[in-house]
């Protein structure tokens, strides 16, 4: 952890944003920034915005605004200022000198958050690489030194003179971690390839952070023919609960099984430095048979959430895959409900509203190419019977002296596998 390890005094903060043409609603982006800050126990005392035509190279915001903020900082015991826009090396240094507080930007804040959430080795590597790459050009401003033993970065306060050595060490560390990550991603790709060759279809859950993706995964798991609580994933009312993809097998009564993949949630205006890190954790989306976009109906910014999701799907090359929109948290809205994207279902995952329609919509799209076939299996092929039991949906079954006779719903893959036994 970078700044926040410095202690409790850093908790009274200001937000600053330039109103620029690409930001449609500056209060919205500041709401979101405040929510990010809150999850790190930073209290936002006030917001400052400024519309400018030209960015100030020294301080980003104009001189008058810098003075206004300085006065506010002194009057209100502010210890931290967080910018929505990314700051350069020089800007951070100048502003910290001027205000005598810690200055950081939204990207650094997101890194803090991701670093605090990362559990697995892969997630930790992803976050640390992106973080180090972002810090490298800002090294002198942040007075960061690198501690090889701790394997991380830590603030050493001003007066640090080993800047060049630190820089070379960080560069070497980035390279090593990238190699480690590459090896892990390759293993995952091989596993995926094996899954792919198997008969199970895959559904991927995507959407804005906190929309309910993991809740959806848990609900479908709980409805399994043989539910197993140990397979449930983390659900929490906070941003970035899920950091890496997790896949579970779903098998509901009267339906063929499929796999369901939960993924990291999106945020709008994702920092460029993080695009690649996000995209690499979302590789599997490209091979999904159906993408379920989960949206939070109770958010006033649902349109922005849809756009952030579409942007990310494009970035990972998954925009051509069939989509189903799930408008969740129906229990929290009254009156007219947002309609726009199709096909869609409106549900409440926690109150069990319209869950059957959601299941129907998923099954319909996933198994449209399944065909009911009569299969006769001689008893010496019990392994094939096992394949049918675990991978297909058996509608009827009976036995004779020599064989099993079944009516089964078969996917194209299973139709090929069982072609010699279909009557
Ligand atoms: N009121 C209400 N709350 C819900 C509903 N579905 C999910 N939630 C809550 O929304 C919060 C976020 O749910 P998650 O499933 O963790 O969201 P997520 O999309 O996986 O979020 P990230 O992992 O951060 O991307 C939790 O507190 C859930 O209990 C719903 O239908 N109604
Ligand atoms: Mg989640």
Short mmCIF file of C-alpha atoms in Angstrom, two decimals, residues 200-205 216-217 220 246-248 258-262 285 287-292 324 362-363 366-367:
data_model
loop_
_atom_site.label_atom_id
_atom_site.label_comp_id
_atom_site.label_asym_id
_atom_site.label_seq_id
_atom_site.Cartn_x
_atom_site.Cartn_y
_atom_site.Cartn_z
CA UNK A 200 -20.18 -27.75 -22.15
CA UNK A 201 -21.39 -24.35 -23.26
CA UNK A 202 -20.11 -21.31 -21.40
CA UNK A 203 -21.96 -18.25 -20.15
CA UNK A 204 -19.92 -15.23 -19.02
CA UNK A 205 -21.22 -12.61 -16.62
CA UNK A 216 -26.29 -14.17 -9.96
CA UNK A 217 -23.62 -16.88 -10.02
CA UNK A 220 -27.77 -20.28 -10.10
CA UNK A 246 -14.05 -17.82 -11.62
CA UNK A 247 -15.91 -20.57 -13.44
CA UNK A 248 -18.53 -22.90 -11.98
CA UNK A 258 -23.22 -25.42 -18.72
CA UNK A 259 -20.36 -23.45 -17.20
CA UNK A 260 -20.82 -19.95 -15.76
CA UNK A 261 -17.94 -17.49 -15.48
CA UNK A 262 -17.89 -14.52 -13.09
CA UNK A 285 -15.03 -13.70 -22.67
CA UNK A 287 -14.86 -17.84 -26.08
CA UNK A 288 -18.19 -17.54 -24.29
CA UNK A 289 -21.33 -18.80 -26.05
CA UNK A 290 -23.44 -16.17 -24.33
CA UNK A 291 -22.55 -12.96 -22.52
CA UNK A 292 -24.92 -11.95 -19.74
CA UNK A 324 -28.57 -11.05 -22.77
CA UNK A 362 -30.44 -18.32 -20.63
CA UNK A 363 -31.46 -21.89 -21.43
CA UNK A 366 -27.77 -21.63 -24.89
CA UNK A 367 -29.54 -24.78 -25.97
#
